[in-house]
Short mmCIF file of the C-alpha atoms (twelve columns), coordinates in Angstrom:
data_MODEL
# 
_entry.id   MODEL 
# 
loop_
_atom_site.group_PDB 
_atom_site.id 
_atom_site.type_symbol 
_atom_site.label_atom_id 
_atom_site.label_alt_id 
_atom_site.label_comp_id 
_atom_site.label_asym_id 
_atom_site.label_seq_id 
_atom_site.Cartn_x 
_atom_site.Cartn_y 
_atom_site.Cartn_z 
_atom_site.pdbx_PDB_model_num 
ATOM 1   C CA . MET A 1   131.261 109.074 75.528  1 
ATOM 2   C CA . ARG A 2   128.349 108.786 73.114  1 
ATOM 3   C CA . THR A 3   125.143 106.773 73.185  1 
ATOM 4   C CA . GLN A 4   121.731 106.965 71.576  1 
ATOM 5   C CA . VAL A 5   119.647 107.400 74.745  1 
ATOM 6   C CA . VAL A 6   120.709 108.531 78.211  1 
ATOM 7   C CA . ILE A 7   118.343 107.315 80.929  1 
ATOM 8   C CA . VAL A 8   118.569 109.366 84.124  1 
ATOM 9   C CA . GLY A 9   117.423 107.133 86.987  1 
ATOM 10  C CA . GLY A 10  117.975 103.444 87.652  1 
ATOM 11  C CA . GLY A 11  114.609 102.616 89.184  1 
ATOM 12  C CA . PRO A 12  112.049 100.292 87.591  1 
ATOM 13  C CA . SER A 13  110.867 102.696 84.871  1 
ATOM 14  C CA . GLY A 14  114.400 103.566 83.735  1 
ATOM 15  C CA . LEU A 15  115.486 99.935  83.816  1 
ATOM 16  C CA . LEU A 16  112.388 98.748  81.942  1 
ATOM 17  C CA . LEU A 17  112.936 101.371 79.251  1 
ATOM 18  C CA . GLY A 18  116.607 100.401 79.048  1 
ATOM 19  C CA . GLN A 19  115.826 96.710  78.654  1 
ATOM 20  C CA . LEU A 20  113.209 97.357  75.974  1 
ATOM 21  C CA . LEU A 21  115.673 99.595  74.112  1 
ATOM 22  C CA . HIS A 22  118.326 96.868  74.326  1 
ATOM 23  C CA . ARG A 23  115.920 94.293  72.893  1 
ATOM 24  C CA . ALA A 24  115.159 96.719  70.056  1 
ATOM 25  C CA . GLY A 25  118.852 97.178  69.260  1 
ATOM 26  C CA . ILE A 26  118.969 100.762 70.565  1 
ATOM 27  C CA . GLU A 27  121.902 101.702 72.791  1 
ATOM 28  C CA . ALA A 28  121.260 103.327 76.160  1 
ATOM 29  C CA . VAL A 29  123.259 104.245 79.253  1 
ATOM 30  C CA . VAL A 30  121.502 104.297 82.635  1 
ATOM 31  C CA . LEU A 31  122.669 106.779 85.293  1 
ATOM 32  C CA . GLU A 32  121.830 106.068 88.949  1 
ATOM 33  C CA . ARG A 33  122.629 108.291 91.931  1 
ATOM 34  C CA . LYS A 34  122.703 105.426 94.449  1 
ATOM 35  C CA . THR A 35  124.118 101.900 94.491  1 
ATOM 36  C CA . ARG A 36  122.279 98.863  93.170  1 
ATOM 37  C CA . ALA A 37  121.934 97.557  96.743  1 
ATOM 38  C CA . TYR A 38  120.340 100.828 97.858  1 
ATOM 39  C CA . VAL A 39  117.815 100.788 95.012  1 
ATOM 40  C CA . LEU A 40  116.894 97.168  95.772  1 
ATOM 41  C CA . GLY A 41  116.461 98.028  99.445  1 
ATOM 42  C CA . ARG A 42  113.521 100.347 98.766  1 
ATOM 43  C CA . ILE A 43  110.205 98.727  99.693  1 
ATOM 44  C CA . ARG A 44  107.369 99.570  97.318  1 
ATOM 45  C CA . ALA A 45  103.966 98.186  96.394  1 
ATOM 46  C CA . GLY A 46  103.671 95.503  93.766  1 
ATOM 47  C CA . VAL A 47  100.216 95.209  92.202  1 
ATOM 48  C CA . LEU A 48  100.931 94.852  88.491  1 
ATOM 49  C CA . GLU A 49  98.456  95.663  85.753  1 
ATOM 50  C CA . THR A 50  98.326  93.444  82.690  1 
ATOM 51  C CA . GLY A 51  99.956  96.191  80.626  1 
ATOM 52  C CA . LEU A 52  103.050 96.151  82.841  1 
ATOM 53  C CA . VAL A 53  103.148 92.347  82.795  1 
ATOM 54  C CA . ARG A 54  103.073 92.416  78.982  1 
ATOM 55  C CA . LEU A 55  105.933 94.933  78.916  1 
ATOM 56  C CA . MET A 56  107.965 92.668  81.231  1 
ATOM 57  C CA . GLU A 57  107.296 89.786  78.841  1 
ATOM 58  C CA . ARG A 58  108.362 91.923  75.887  1 
ATOM 59  C CA . ALA A 59  111.522 92.828  77.806  1 
ATOM 60  C CA . GLY A 60  112.260 89.124  78.375  1 
ATOM 61  C CA . VAL A 61  112.146 89.381  82.173  1 
ATOM 62  C CA . ALA A 62  108.803 87.861  83.144  1 
ATOM 63  C CA . ASP A 63  109.752 84.261  83.969  1 
ATOM 64  C CA . ARG A 64  110.165 84.735  87.722  1 
ATOM 65  C CA . LEU A 65  107.164 87.071  87.815  1 
ATOM 66  C CA . HIS A 66  104.943 84.318  86.410  1 
ATOM 67  C CA . ALA A 67  106.508 81.644  88.622  1 
ATOM 68  C CA . GLU A 68  106.325 83.544  91.914  1 
ATOM 69  C CA . GLY A 69  103.686 86.245  91.459  1 
ATOM 70  C CA . PHE A 70  100.201 85.891  92.933  1 
ATOM 71  C CA . VAL A 71  97.324  86.174  90.471  1 
ATOM 72  C CA . HIS A 72  94.457  88.128  92.017  1 
ATOM 73  C CA . ASP A 73  91.085  87.839  90.322  1 
ATOM 74  C CA . GLY A 74  89.507  90.526  92.495  1 
ATOM 75  C CA . THR A 75  89.593  92.448  95.759  1 
ATOM 76  C CA . GLU A 76  87.580  92.863  98.956  1 
ATOM 77  C CA . ILE A 77  85.998  96.139  100.067 1 
ATOM 78  C CA . ALA A 78  85.067  96.372  103.771 1 
ATOM 79  C CA . TRP A 79  82.879  99.067  105.350 1 
ATOM 80  C CA . GLU A 80  80.334  99.508  108.106 1 
ATOM 81  C CA . GLY A 81  77.778  97.594  106.023 1 
ATOM 82  C CA . GLY A 82  80.001  94.510  105.922 1 
ATOM 83  C CA . SER A 83  82.268  93.533  103.046 1 
ATOM 84  C CA . PHE A 84  81.887  92.571  99.405  1 
ATOM 85  C CA . HIS A 85  84.010  91.191  96.597  1 
ATOM 86  C CA . VAL A 86  84.718  92.866  93.253  1 
ATOM 87  C CA . ASP A 87  85.562  90.154  90.715  1 
ATOM 88  C CA . PHE A 88  87.999  91.634  88.200  1 
ATOM 89  C CA . LYS A 89  88.229  88.452  86.153  1 
ATOM 90  C CA . ALA A 90  84.465  88.082  85.771  1 
ATOM 91  C CA . LEU A 91  83.907  91.760  84.992  1 
ATOM 92  C CA . THR A 92  86.858  92.423  82.654  1 
ATOM 93  C CA . GLY A 93  88.399  89.048  81.853  1 
ATOM 94  C CA . THR A 94  91.634  90.321  83.386  1 
ATOM 95  C CA . PRO A 95  93.315  89.796  86.783  1 
ATOM 96  C CA . VAL A 96  96.203  91.659  88.413  1 
ATOM 97  C CA . ILE A 97  99.449  90.088  89.644  1 
ATOM 98  C CA . VAL A 98  100.954 90.810  93.057  1 
ATOM 99  C CA . TYR A 99  104.741 90.837  92.650  1 
ATOM 100 C CA . GLY A 100 106.914 93.236  94.635  1 
ATOM 101 C CA . GLN A 101 108.384 96.274  92.922  1 
ATOM 102 C CA . THR A 102 111.733 95.314  94.444  1 
ATOM 103 C CA . GLU A 103 111.548 92.006  92.569  1 
ATOM 104 C CA . VAL A 104 110.627 93.780  89.321  1 
ATOM 105 C CA . THR A 105 113.697 95.974  89.768  1 
ATOM 106 C CA . ARG A 106 115.928 92.997  90.628  1 
ATOM 107 C CA . ASP A 107 114.826 91.117  87.507  1 
ATOM 108 C CA . LEU A 108 115.555 94.144  85.346  1 
ATOM 109 C CA . TYR A 109 118.989 94.720  86.892  1 
ATOM 110 C CA . ASP A 110 119.880 91.050  86.392  1 
ATOM 111 C CA . ALA A 111 118.810 91.220  82.749  1 
ATOM 112 C CA . ARG A 112 120.755 94.435  82.179  1 
ATOM 113 C CA . GLU A 113 123.913 92.928  83.649  1 
ATOM 114 C CA . ALA A 114 123.484 89.727  81.632  1 
ATOM 115 C CA . ALA A 115 123.175 91.810  78.462  1 
ATOM 116 C CA . GLY A 116 126.335 93.764  79.271  1 
ATOM 117 C CA . ALA A 117 124.395 97.033  79.039  1 
ATOM 118 C CA . GLN A 118 126.036 99.980  80.767  1 
ATOM 119 C CA . THR A 119 124.760 101.307 84.087  1 
ATOM 120 C CA . ILE A 120 126.774 103.974 85.905  1 
ATOM 121 C CA . PHE A 121 126.070 104.028 89.653  1 
ATOM 122 C CA . GLU A 122 126.845 106.655 92.296  1 
ATOM 123 C CA . VAL A 123 126.759 109.579 89.903  1 
ATOM 124 C CA . GLU A 124 126.667 113.143 91.183  1 
ATOM 125 C CA . ASP A 125 126.119 116.613 89.738  1 
ATOM 126 C CA . VAL A 126 124.085 115.313 86.795  1 
ATOM 127 C CA . VAL A 127 123.098 118.123 84.418  1 
ATOM 128 C CA . ILE A 128 121.086 117.812 81.199  1 
ATOM 129 C CA . HIS A 129 122.286 120.277 78.554  1 
ATOM 130 C CA . ASP A 130 120.739 121.551 75.309  1 
ATOM 131 C CA . ALA A 131 117.665 119.321 75.555  1 
ATOM 132 C CA . ASP A 132 115.784 121.776 73.338  1 
ATOM 133 C CA . THR A 133 118.293 121.291 70.509  1 
ATOM 134 C CA . ASP A 134 119.193 118.412 68.201  1 
ATOM 135 C CA . HIS A 135 122.383 117.734 70.165  1 
ATOM 136 C CA . PRO A 136 121.626 117.171 73.856  1 
ATOM 137 C CA . PHE A 137 124.287 115.946 76.254  1 
ATOM 138 C CA . VAL A 138 124.581 115.067 79.921  1 
ATOM 139 C CA . THR A 139 127.440 115.869 82.283  1 
ATOM 140 C CA . LEU A 140 128.091 114.181 85.620  1 
ATOM 141 C CA . THR A 141 130.714 113.451 88.233  1 
ATOM 142 C CA . ARG A 142 131.640 109.992 89.441  1 
ATOM 143 C CA . ALA A 143 134.403 109.186 91.926  1 
ATOM 144 C CA . GLY A 144 135.714 112.702 91.460  1 
ATOM 145 C CA . GLN A 145 135.951 112.375 87.677  1 
ATOM 146 C CA . SER A 146 133.909 114.468 85.248  1 
ATOM 147 C CA . LEU A 147 132.155 112.761 82.347  1 
ATOM 148 C CA . ARG A 148 130.212 114.034 79.340  1 
ATOM 149 C CA . ILE A 149 127.767 111.802 77.449  1 
ATOM 150 C CA . ASP A 150 126.487 112.993 74.075  1 
ATOM 151 C CA . CYS A 151 123.223 111.448 72.942  1 
ATOM 152 C CA . ASP A 152 120.171 111.699 70.709  1 
ATOM 153 C CA . PHE A 153 117.585 111.702 73.503  1 
ATOM 154 C CA . VAL A 154 117.344 111.894 77.291  1 
ATOM 155 C CA . ALA A 155 114.751 109.971 79.310  1 
ATOM 156 C CA . GLY A 156 114.136 111.486 82.744  1 
ATOM 157 C CA . CYS A 157 113.211 108.562 85.013  1 
ATOM 158 C CA . ASP A 158 114.720 110.032 88.188  1 
ATOM 159 C CA . GLY A 159 111.635 110.489 90.340  1 
ATOM 160 C CA . PHE A 160 109.864 113.442 91.889  1 
ATOM 161 C CA . HIS A 161 113.016 114.929 93.429  1 
ATOM 162 C CA . GLY A 162 115.238 114.359 90.386  1 
ATOM 163 C CA . ILE A 163 116.803 116.916 88.072  1 
ATOM 164 C CA . SER A 164 114.969 115.985 84.864  1 
ATOM 165 C CA . ARG A 165 111.731 117.836 85.519  1 
ATOM 166 C CA . GLN A 166 113.655 120.850 86.838  1 
ATOM 167 C CA . THR A 167 115.499 121.006 83.501  1 
ATOM 168 C CA . ILE A 168 112.280 122.093 81.778  1 
ATOM 169 C CA . PRO A 169 111.985 125.889 82.207  1 
ATOM 170 C CA . LEU A 170 109.254 127.200 84.487  1 
ATOM 171 C CA . SER A 171 108.008 129.264 81.560  1 
ATOM 172 C CA . VAL A 172 107.244 126.003 79.746  1 
ATOM 173 C CA . ARG A 173 105.959 123.608 82.412  1 
ATOM 174 C CA . ARG A 174 102.815 123.810 84.486  1 
ATOM 175 C CA . GLU A 175 102.329 121.788 87.651  1 
ATOM 176 C CA . TYR A 176 99.110  120.549 89.257  1 
ATOM 177 C CA . GLU A 177 99.144  119.270 92.813  1 
ATOM 178 C CA . LYS A 178 96.854  118.097 95.593  1 
ATOM 179 C CA . THR A 179 98.161  117.152 99.026  1 
ATOM 180 C CA . TYR A 180 96.018  114.957 101.268 1 
ATOM 181 C CA . PRO A 181 95.601  115.702 104.989 1 
ATOM 182 C CA . PHE A 182 96.768  112.260 106.142 1 
ATOM 183 C CA . GLY A 183 99.383  109.611 105.499 1 
ATOM 184 C CA . TRP A 184 99.714  105.831 105.456 1 
ATOM 185 C CA . LEU A 185 101.559 104.049 108.238 1 
ATOM 186 C CA . GLY A 186 102.857 100.827 106.698 1 
ATOM 187 C CA . VAL A 187 104.207 97.739  108.437 1 
ATOM 188 C CA . LEU A 188 105.987 94.787  106.831 1 
ATOM 189 C CA . SER A 189 105.910 91.551  108.843 1 
ATOM 190 C CA . GLU A 190 107.007 87.961  108.335 1 
ATOM 191 C CA . THR A 191 103.470 86.647  108.781 1 
ATOM 192 C CA . PRO A 192 101.029 84.905  106.427 1 
ATOM 193 C CA . PRO A 193 98.555  87.240  104.699 1 
ATOM 194 C CA . VAL A 194 95.161  87.471  106.373 1 
ATOM 195 C CA . HIS A 195 93.394  86.947  103.023 1 
ATOM 196 C CA . ASP A 196 94.325  85.642  99.587  1 
ATOM 197 C CA . GLU A 197 93.417  88.993  97.998  1 
ATOM 198 C CA . LEU A 198 93.811  92.614  99.067  1 
ATOM 199 C CA . ILE A 199 91.287  94.015  101.549 1 
ATOM 200 C CA . TYR A 200 90.520  97.746  101.399 1 
ATOM 201 C CA . ALA A 201 88.677  98.929  104.508 1 
ATOM 202 C CA . ASN A 202 86.685  102.080 105.264 1 
ATOM 203 C CA . SER A 203 86.013  102.432 108.976 1 
ATOM 204 C CA . ALA A 204 84.931  105.149 111.389 1 
ATOM 205 C CA . ARG A 205 88.527  105.168 112.664 1 
ATOM 206 C CA . GLY A 206 90.035  105.626 109.194 1 
ATOM 207 C CA . PHE A 207 91.290  103.631 106.241 1 
ATOM 208 C CA . ALA A 208 93.130  100.295 106.402 1 
ATOM 209 C CA . LEU A 209 94.646  97.976  103.789 1 
ATOM 210 C CA . CYS A 210 95.680  94.332  104.042 1 
ATOM 211 C CA . SER A 211 98.211  93.370  101.391 1 
ATOM 212 C CA . MET A 212 101.048 90.892  100.906 1 
ATOM 213 C CA . ARG A 213 104.432 90.288  99.302  1 
ATOM 214 C CA . ASN A 214 104.420 86.492  99.378  1 
ATOM 215 C CA . ALA A 215 102.972 83.561  101.340 1 
ATOM 216 C CA . ASN A 216 104.972 84.476  104.444 1 
ATOM 217 C CA . LEU A 217 105.419 88.231  104.080 1 
ATOM 218 C CA . SER A 218 102.541 90.631  104.666 1 
ATOM 219 C CA . ARG A 219 102.172 94.378  104.222 1 
ATOM 220 C CA . TYR A 220 99.540  96.294  106.211 1 
ATOM 221 C CA . TYR A 221 98.610  99.977  106.236 1 
ATOM 222 C CA . ILE A 222 96.487  102.290 108.327 1 
ATOM 223 C CA . GLN A 223 95.581  105.922 107.750 1 
ATOM 224 C CA . CYS A 224 97.417  108.178 110.189 1 
ATOM 225 C CA . ALA A 225 98.017  111.849 110.914 1 
ATOM 226 C CA . LEU A 226 100.710 113.630 108.918 1 
ATOM 227 C CA . SER A 227 102.280 114.686 112.219 1 
ATOM 228 C CA . ASP A 228 102.843 111.042 113.247 1 
ATOM 229 C CA . HIS A 229 106.258 109.389 113.115 1 
ATOM 230 C CA . PRO A 230 106.908 105.636 112.797 1 
ATOM 231 C CA . GLY A 231 108.503 105.654 116.241 1 
ATOM 232 C CA . ASP A 232 105.227 106.880 117.736 1 
ATOM 233 C CA . TRP A 233 103.683 103.494 116.941 1 
ATOM 234 C CA . THR A 234 104.747 100.348 118.753 1 
ATOM 235 C CA . ASP A 235 104.004 97.078  116.997 1 
ATOM 236 C CA . ASP A 236 101.302 96.270  119.555 1 
ATOM 237 C CA . ALA A 237 99.639  99.640  119.025 1 
ATOM 238 C CA . PHE A 238 99.680  99.183  115.251 1 
ATOM 239 C CA . TRP A 239 98.159  95.699  115.344 1 
ATOM 240 C CA . ALA A 240 95.477  96.777  117.818 1 
ATOM 241 C CA . GLU A 241 94.483  99.739  115.651 1 
ATOM 242 C CA . LEU A 242 94.489  97.682  112.460 1 
ATOM 243 C CA . LYS A 243 92.146  95.123  114.038 1 
ATOM 244 C CA . ARG A 244 89.740  97.890  115.069 1 
ATOM 245 C CA . ARG A 245 89.419  98.951  111.420 1 
ATOM 246 C CA . LEU A 246 88.802  95.490  109.957 1 
ATOM 247 C CA . PRO A 247 85.646  93.351  109.960 1 
ATOM 248 C CA . PRO A 248 85.564  91.184  113.134 1 
ATOM 249 C CA . ASP A 249 86.057  87.895  111.248 1 
ATOM 250 C CA . VAL A 250 89.136  89.289  109.470 1 
ATOM 251 C CA . ALA A 251 90.577  90.768  112.674 1 
ATOM 252 C CA . GLU A 252 90.090  87.441  114.464 1 
ATOM 253 C CA . ARG A 253 92.221  85.486  111.995 1 
ATOM 254 C CA . LEU A 254 94.921  88.159  111.588 1 
ATOM 255 C CA . VAL A 255 98.354  86.748  112.444 1 
ATOM 256 C CA . THR A 256 100.582 89.399  114.054 1 
ATOM 257 C CA . GLY A 257 104.332 89.509  114.592 1 
ATOM 258 C CA . PRO A 258 107.330 91.840  114.886 1 
ATOM 259 C CA . SER A 259 107.599 94.479  112.185 1 
ATOM 260 C CA . ILE A 260 110.668 94.245  109.962 1 
ATOM 261 C CA . GLU A 261 109.987 97.612  108.324 1 
ATOM 262 C CA . LYS A 262 107.792 100.518 109.381 1 
ATOM 263 C CA . SER A 263 107.298 103.809 107.557 1 
ATOM 264 C CA . ILE A 264 104.843 106.629 106.963 1 
ATOM 265 C CA . ALA A 265 104.061 107.845 103.443 1 
ATOM 266 C CA . PRO A 266 102.221 111.115 102.786 1 
ATOM 267 C CA . LEU A 267 99.629  111.080 99.997  1 
ATOM 268 C CA . ARG A 268 99.955  113.399 97.028  1 
ATOM 269 C CA . SER A 269 98.487  113.841 93.559  1 
ATOM 270 C CA . PHE A 270 100.843 115.646 91.182  1 
ATOM 271 C CA . VAL A 271 101.155 116.113 87.419  1 
ATOM 272 C CA . THR A 272 103.512 118.249 85.371  1 
ATOM 273 C CA . GLU A 273 102.770 119.260 81.792  1 
ATOM 274 C CA . PRO A 274 104.222 118.813 79.249  1 
ATOM 275 C CA . MET A 275 106.123 115.539 79.694  1 
ATOM 276 C CA . ARG A 276 108.410 116.362 76.765  1 
ATOM 277 C CA . TRP A 277 110.712 119.309 76.172  1 
ATOM 278 C CA . GLY A 278 112.694 119.032 72.963  1 
ATOM 279 C CA . ARG A 279 114.620 115.768 73.244  1 
ATOM 280 C CA . LEU A 280 113.970 115.307 76.960  1 
ATOM 281 C CA . PHE A 281 111.121 112.960 77.910  1 
ATOM 282 C CA . LEU A 282 109.821 112.530 81.480  1 
ATOM 283 C CA . CYS A 283 108.692 109.118 82.741  1 
ATOM 284 C CA . GLY A 284 107.044 107.986 85.963  1 
ATOM 285 C CA . ASP A 285 107.434 109.931 89.202  1 
ATOM 286 C CA . ALA A 286 109.515 112.566 87.438  1 
ATOM 287 C CA . ALA A 287 106.261 113.673 85.795  1 
ATOM 288 C CA . HIS A 288 103.465 112.524 88.087  1 
ATOM 289 C CA . ILE A 289 102.619 111.129 91.520  1 
ATOM 290 C CA . VAL A 290 99.423  109.312 92.517  1 
ATOM 291 C CA . PRO A 291 98.197  108.323 95.986  1 
ATOM 292 C CA . PRO A 292 98.978  104.648 96.676  1 
ATOM 293 C CA . THR A 293 95.264  103.845 96.800  1 
ATOM 294 C CA . GLY A 294 94.745  101.483 93.866  1 
ATOM 295 C CA . ALA A 295 98.492  100.954 93.231  1 
ATOM 296 C CA . LYS A 296 98.820  103.136 90.127  1 
ATOM 297 C CA . GLY A 297 102.308 104.604 90.643  1 
ATOM 298 C CA . LEU A 298 104.466 101.883 89.085  1 
ATOM 299 C CA . ASN A 299 101.776 101.016 86.554  1 
ATOM 300 C CA . THR A 300 101.434 104.584 85.328  1 
ATOM 301 C CA . ALA A 301 105.209 104.764 84.941  1 
ATOM 302 C CA . ALA A 302 104.985 101.613 82.836  1 
ATOM 303 C CA . SER A 303 102.422 103.200 80.534  1 
ATOM 304 C CA . ASP A 304 104.827 106.127 80.020  1 
ATOM 305 C CA . VAL A 305 107.528 103.630 79.075  1 
ATOM 306 C CA . HIS A 306 105.120 102.007 76.609  1 
ATOM 307 C CA . TYR A 307 104.504 105.295 74.792  1 
ATOM 308 C CA . LEU A 308 108.169 106.288 74.859  1 
ATOM 309 C CA . ILE A 309 109.544 102.966 73.610  1 
ATOM 310 C CA . ASP A 310 106.965 103.055 70.826  1 
ATOM 311 C CA . GLY A 311 108.152 106.511 69.786  1 
ATOM 312 C CA . LEU A 312 111.851 105.648 69.997  1 
ATOM 313 C CA . VAL A 313 111.515 102.399 68.052  1 
ATOM 314 C CA . ARG A 314 109.530 104.133 65.322  1 
ATOM 315 C CA . HIS A 315 112.176 106.879 65.167  1 
ATOM 316 C CA . TYR A 316 115.163 104.534 64.861  1 
ATOM 317 C CA . HIS A 317 113.595 101.717 62.849  1 
ATOM 318 C CA . ASP A 318 111.169 103.578 60.574  1 
ATOM 319 C CA . GLY A 319 112.302 107.207 60.561  1 
ATOM 320 C CA . ASP A 320 108.854 108.122 61.895  1 
ATOM 321 C CA . ASP A 321 108.765 110.792 64.642  1 
ATOM 322 C CA . GLU A 322 105.013 110.924 65.237  1 
ATOM 323 C CA . GLY A 323 105.279 108.765 68.388  1 
ATOM 324 C CA . LEU A 324 107.898 111.077 69.897  1 
ATOM 325 C CA . GLU A 325 106.050 114.227 68.908  1 
ATOM 326 C CA . ARG A 326 102.819 112.931 70.479  1 
ATOM 327 C CA . TYR A 327 104.458 111.287 73.507  1 
ATOM 328 C CA . SER A 328 103.379 113.899 76.041  1 
ATOM 329 C CA . GLU A 329 99.830  114.082 74.696  1 
ATOM 330 C CA . ARG A 330 99.363  110.300 74.687  1 
ATOM 331 C CA . ALA A 331 100.988 109.722 78.068  1 
ATOM 332 C CA . LEU A 332 99.102  112.526 79.820  1 
ATOM 333 C CA . LEU A 333 95.730  111.322 78.534  1 
ATOM 334 C CA . ARG A 334 96.208  108.081 80.438  1 
ATOM 335 C CA . VAL A 335 97.971  109.726 83.403  1 
ATOM 336 C CA . TRP A 336 95.003  111.961 84.152  1 
ATOM 337 C CA . LYS A 337 92.624  108.994 84.057  1 
ATOM 338 C CA . ALA A 338 94.828  107.188 86.590  1 
ATOM 339 C CA . GLU A 339 94.962  110.343 88.708  1 
ATOM 340 C CA . ARG A 340 91.171  110.534 88.653  1 
ATOM 341 C CA . PHE A 341 90.809  106.913 89.768  1 
ATOM 342 C CA . SER A 342 93.339  107.230 92.590  1 
ATOM 343 C CA . TRP A 343 91.727  110.492 93.775  1 
ATOM 344 C CA . TRP A 344 88.228  108.963 93.675  1 
ATOM 345 C CA . PHE A 345 89.265  105.715 95.367  1 
ATOM 346 C CA . SER A 346 91.086  107.656 98.096  1 
ATOM 347 C CA . GLY A 347 87.972  109.736 98.704  1 
ATOM 348 C CA . LEU A 348 85.862  106.592 98.908  1 
ATOM 349 C CA . LEU A 349 87.913  104.973 101.660 1 
ATOM 350 C CA . HIS A 350 89.510  107.630 103.879 1 
ATOM 351 C CA . ARG A 351 88.130  109.753 106.663 1 
ATOM 352 C CA . TYR A 352 88.993  113.365 105.977 1 
ATOM 353 C CA . PRO A 353 89.275  115.918 108.799 1 
ATOM 354 C CA . HIS A 354 86.078  117.817 109.510 1 
ATOM 355 C CA . MET A 355 83.821  115.614 107.365 1 
ATOM 356 C CA . ALA A 356 80.244  116.716 107.976 1 
ATOM 357 C CA . PRO A 357 77.507  114.147 108.617 1 
ATOM 358 C CA . PHE A 358 76.271  114.742 105.066 1 
ATOM 359 C CA . ASP A 359 79.754  113.970 103.678 1 
ATOM 360 C CA . LEU A 360 79.875  110.704 105.607 1 
ATOM 361 C CA . LYS A 361 76.439  109.696 104.309 1 
ATOM 362 C CA . MET A 362 77.543  110.448 100.743 1 
ATOM 363 C CA . GLN A 363 80.658  108.318 101.204 1 
ATOM 364 C CA . GLN A 364 78.601  105.421 102.537 1 
ATOM 365 C CA . ALA A 365 76.111  105.785 99.673  1 
ATOM 366 C CA . ASP A 366 79.003  105.710 97.182  1 
ATOM 367 C CA . ILE A 367 80.296  102.455 98.669  1 
ATOM 368 C CA . ALA A 368 76.803  100.957 98.687  1 
ATOM 369 C CA . PHE A 369 76.393  101.904 95.028  1 
ATOM 370 C CA . LEU A 370 79.665  100.157 94.216  1 
ATOM 371 C CA . ARG A 371 78.473  97.079  96.099  1 
ATOM 372 C CA . ASP A 372 75.071  96.919  94.425  1 
ATOM 373 C CA . ASN A 373 75.621  98.165  90.876  1 
ATOM 374 C CA . GLU A 374 77.329  95.896  88.343  1 
ATOM 375 C CA . ALA A 375 78.083  98.740  85.940  1 
ATOM 376 C CA . GLN A 376 79.875  100.637 88.713  1 
ATOM 377 C CA . GLN A 377 81.804  97.519  89.663  1 
ATOM 378 C CA . ARG A 378 82.813  97.025  86.042  1 
ATOM 379 C CA . ALA A 379 84.055  100.621 85.785  1 
ATOM 380 C CA . PHE A 380 85.979  100.130 89.038  1 
ATOM 381 C CA . ALA A 381 87.465  96.855  87.824  1 
ATOM 382 C CA . GLU A 382 88.455  98.309  84.438  1 
ATOM 383 C CA . ASN A 383 90.376  101.095 86.161  1 
ATOM 384 C CA . TYR A 384 91.952  98.803  88.757  1 
ATOM 385 C CA . VAL A 385 93.282  96.193  86.304  1 
ATOM 386 C CA . GLY A 386 94.472  99.009  84.051  1 
ATOM 387 C CA . LEU A 387 92.977  101.008 81.214  1 
ATOM 388 C CA . PRO A 388 94.307  100.054 77.766  1 
ATOM 389 C CA . TYR A 389 97.373  101.826 76.401  1 
# 
């Protein structure tokens, strides 16, 4: 088999790249280790920056997003001094849209199927060969049959645990990582959201977040120990602890109910450099991980897709390789800014083990400065709604 681009990974970044390539008349095959149903069963955050929304529009898959997504003009920050609102729309002219990552993925799969573009599910033993030459190819096994796909380029969109990053020799790549000494316990419940925008809370008992998927589906998080397991937390214990971390008026109107999904996510910051090796290009979690604070994971993957589709279109349509040659440089410049914001925002809101009284006072002063200083709010808002590509 031969194609122009092999995309390893059928998550949102691989599917978005595939759809944009299709619209540009560039052939691509998507390889996915799991089934479509499995991919769509993964629950992920869904705060979309304007840049990602524009890419969905360009890909022709934004109709349902605009019809069902929730436009958020700002967010609430709660702390021991009360709570305050940061108005993204007033400060930057730009909102964010809350629309679940599962729905983004579903829209992209539907579009790919409607276009008749090829996706190969349940692949095993995927290996990327000769990526540092002009003739890369990918081998895989499916249903016991071996397959070779020759191509011009390979896009590694297969996540942190995928094979794409591991294909780049250790002598070439350098990895930067920070692990955080806590996790997020998340609960999904069929209850109305407690507020029409997200609430980020810093409390003496730890961080909390009130989010939503739709008008009758809410997502809540609390900071927890890395040693905790979801089974350690009954629903009643979770709701009681969440209420303790929220302002009294918010806790009073919180509607509780049985959890329909409960999980614990560790927090990590990770970046690998470079994001290109020969004709292999890394996108999204294959190249970088951010803490969920500020919802930059999916959005940073989208910015990678923006730079890569630009380079591929220029290569095929104009014979210009500058975009491909500078892909890693351009993508990493924005990645590190997103990493900085997620790291800073995490430090603003969480209680770290063994924080000294001075550290706590500095954290409170940082929040107060954000509350009182318009320039700081504008910088926060610019990062939250998404820095320009």
